[in-house]
Amino acid sequence: MALHGFGEKLYSGLVTTLTRHLEEVSASIEAARDDQFLEELNRRWLEHDKVLTVIRDLLALMDTTYVSESHKTPVLRLGLDLWRDNVIHSKEIQARLPDALLRIIQRERMGEVIIRDSVKNTKMLMTYLEPSLYEKDFEKPFLDDSAIFYAGESQVLIECCDCREYLKMVERRLREEKERASHYLDDRTEPKILSIVEEEMIAKPMRRLVHMDSGLVSMLLRDEYEDLGRMYSLLRRCTGGVSTIRDLMTSHLRETGKQLVTDAASSRNPVDLVQRLLDKKDKYDKIITGVFGDDKTFQTAVSTSFEYFINLNSRSPEFISLYVDDTLRKASEGDGGKDVEIVLHKVMTLFRYLQEKDVFEKYHKQNLANRLVSGRAVSDDAERSLIVKLGVECGHNYTSKLEEMLTDIKFSQDIMRRFYASQGVDEEAGEGPTLAAQVLTSAIWPTRPSTACKLPDEIHDVCEKFRAYYLGSHACRKLTWQTDLGTADVVATFGNGQKHELNVSTCQMCVLVLFNSADRLSCKDIQQATAIPLPDLKRCLWSLACVPDMNVLCKNPMKNDIAEDDVFCVNDNFTSNLFQVKIDTAAVEEESESEQQEIRQKVEEARKYQIDAAIIRVMKAQRVLNLNSLVTEVAKQLQPRVLPDPAVIKKRIESLIEREYLEDNKNQYQYIA
């Protein structure tokens, strides 16, 4: 027929026959119940697809002749178009098909087990027939229905679940939709449906979710890192999600940090306070690394927060220096619980946040001096390691005197060895008292008022020999003894014949030696013999006679305070399980507060010269600057050591104008010196 001019009759007959057949197919599908609708549709499609293949093969010659010459639709495409027009575009089927697909997906969302192949085959059928058919007749209604479903589910869940359960449900829904899309939806639908879930279940309730009682703050307090990670991974999918977490975390960190550093009880134990700050920093570093993926914005937020609340307490530089001192002292006593280098590295993190690094320098210098003088420095390497770290942060000028203090101690050891060698005496096995002097440069070491003390004759003789030796090679120098900084090891024999080595201060040693030649002495007698100022002597006697288990002296009358008429004698009944007994001297009341004020005054005085020098450096380089620019440049130069008040900088500018280093010309400052 195709070869003998009957192609038109054959083609039109094919259209008529297929159309009539597909009308019957459509009626059969329309008659199927709702639960059988998709199965019937897919079954009849498979039959049609097989038949269509056979018809195409039978009419292949017509396809290559009549159809090609007449520009008609090829047989296979014709069969597909007729199926689409007569079945899929049937008014009833077109209305029922999306609803049927949505119902079966909804059943799966509610936990039922469905036959996924029916949905998958229907999707393939729609895509195969016409790509736009899938998007128009299914995808759009599917996405609209999904938005309604997840908006409703979000409202229900957020009312009845805590944050952790809600996030787990969101995670589960995203996982299910991703799996569903990969099984029976088009690849292009997956990002769209995931976006719907994210919008309805994460983006819209995001702020309420994060601020719930069981939300971010609760997770931070309870160290619930897995839930934090889940929150971060879900909220980062949405615009503003990360910033919402970061802002609340910053607010919480600042509030808890402020409470910690301004709490009066915490300030009474500085070492514990700094340790808690370090623990808090470790915790948030762990969260940022393990939960927030080393997000730089979170690192910045934590750093600015720590800088904010650490500087709320003006004593923070002092507290950090005390923590460093405690760490190094414990290490020198053999406390193996801490790795000193690791601890110092962590402390340097807090140090960087300090705005008054010059205050820390003063306290650290004082503490270093006490450690070195008392012999409690952990090691020369550890001390130098800390100095190097400080130098990296603040420059060589910041640490130059600290390095010279270590050098003084080393030279002092060499001087003592040479002194005993010059005397022809073994400093460890020699008879009589042994002297271990430390020659310290007064301009380098922190100065303090010295307590006068008259040394026993045998000690005085040794000191004079050392003075003569030292000044013999350093004639232009002057030696001043600071006995209040010294210690002594005194071997004492008590009434029961038991011997103890008492580690005492130099003043305590002077008091104890008096009892070698006297059985009983009054406070007044002791004061005359030792020339120790009475307030210092009373503290000394109180520590020797009134401290339980340390009372190597007896006091009469036995009261807790010391009077000039009180009489003292050796406590023959003194016993201790230790051979070496350390006896501390009672601290001066309110000494700490006066020392703080003194250090503050020294710092303020030193800052004047630092600010002056910075102003001159800036003006030498710029020659002419207005006030705001000059203040900004000076603050920038001083920032590694201190963050000065602009008002203080202005006062120093006025001082330099008075001293004719600068000239004020209508708020334009000119360098004229």
XYZ file of C-alpha atoms in Angstrom, residues 307 311 351-358 393-395 398 607 610-611 614 617-618 631-645 649:
36
model
C 38.674 40.719 74.460
C 39.098 43.935 79.800
C 47.446 37.847 76.938
C 46.715 38.912 73.355
C 43.243 40.024 74.426
C 44.605 42.373 77.106
C 44.440 46.059 76.293
C 46.773 46.945 79.185
C 49.738 44.757 78.385
C 52.030 47.193 80.156
C 53.635 39.843 70.706
C 54.994 43.182 71.959
C 58.528 43.617 70.670
C 58.845 44.867 76.183
C 52.699 55.522 79.876
C 55.539 56.061 75.954
C 52.780 58.334 74.645
C 54.888 57.881 70.078
C 57.733 59.614 66.228
C 54.491 60.289 64.372
C 45.438 60.631 68.044
C 44.624 57.738 65.673
C 48.250 57.242 64.608
C 49.534 57.377 68.186
C 46.926 54.854 69.363
C 47.918 52.556 66.489
C 51.598 52.697 67.490
C 50.844 52.006 71.157
C 48.305 49.250 70.530
C 50.682 46.279 70.954
C 51.329 47.358 74.550
C 48.361 49.445 75.618
C 45.101 50.929 74.348
C 45.366 54.507 75.651
C 42.433 56.799 76.307
C 46.821 61.391 74.376
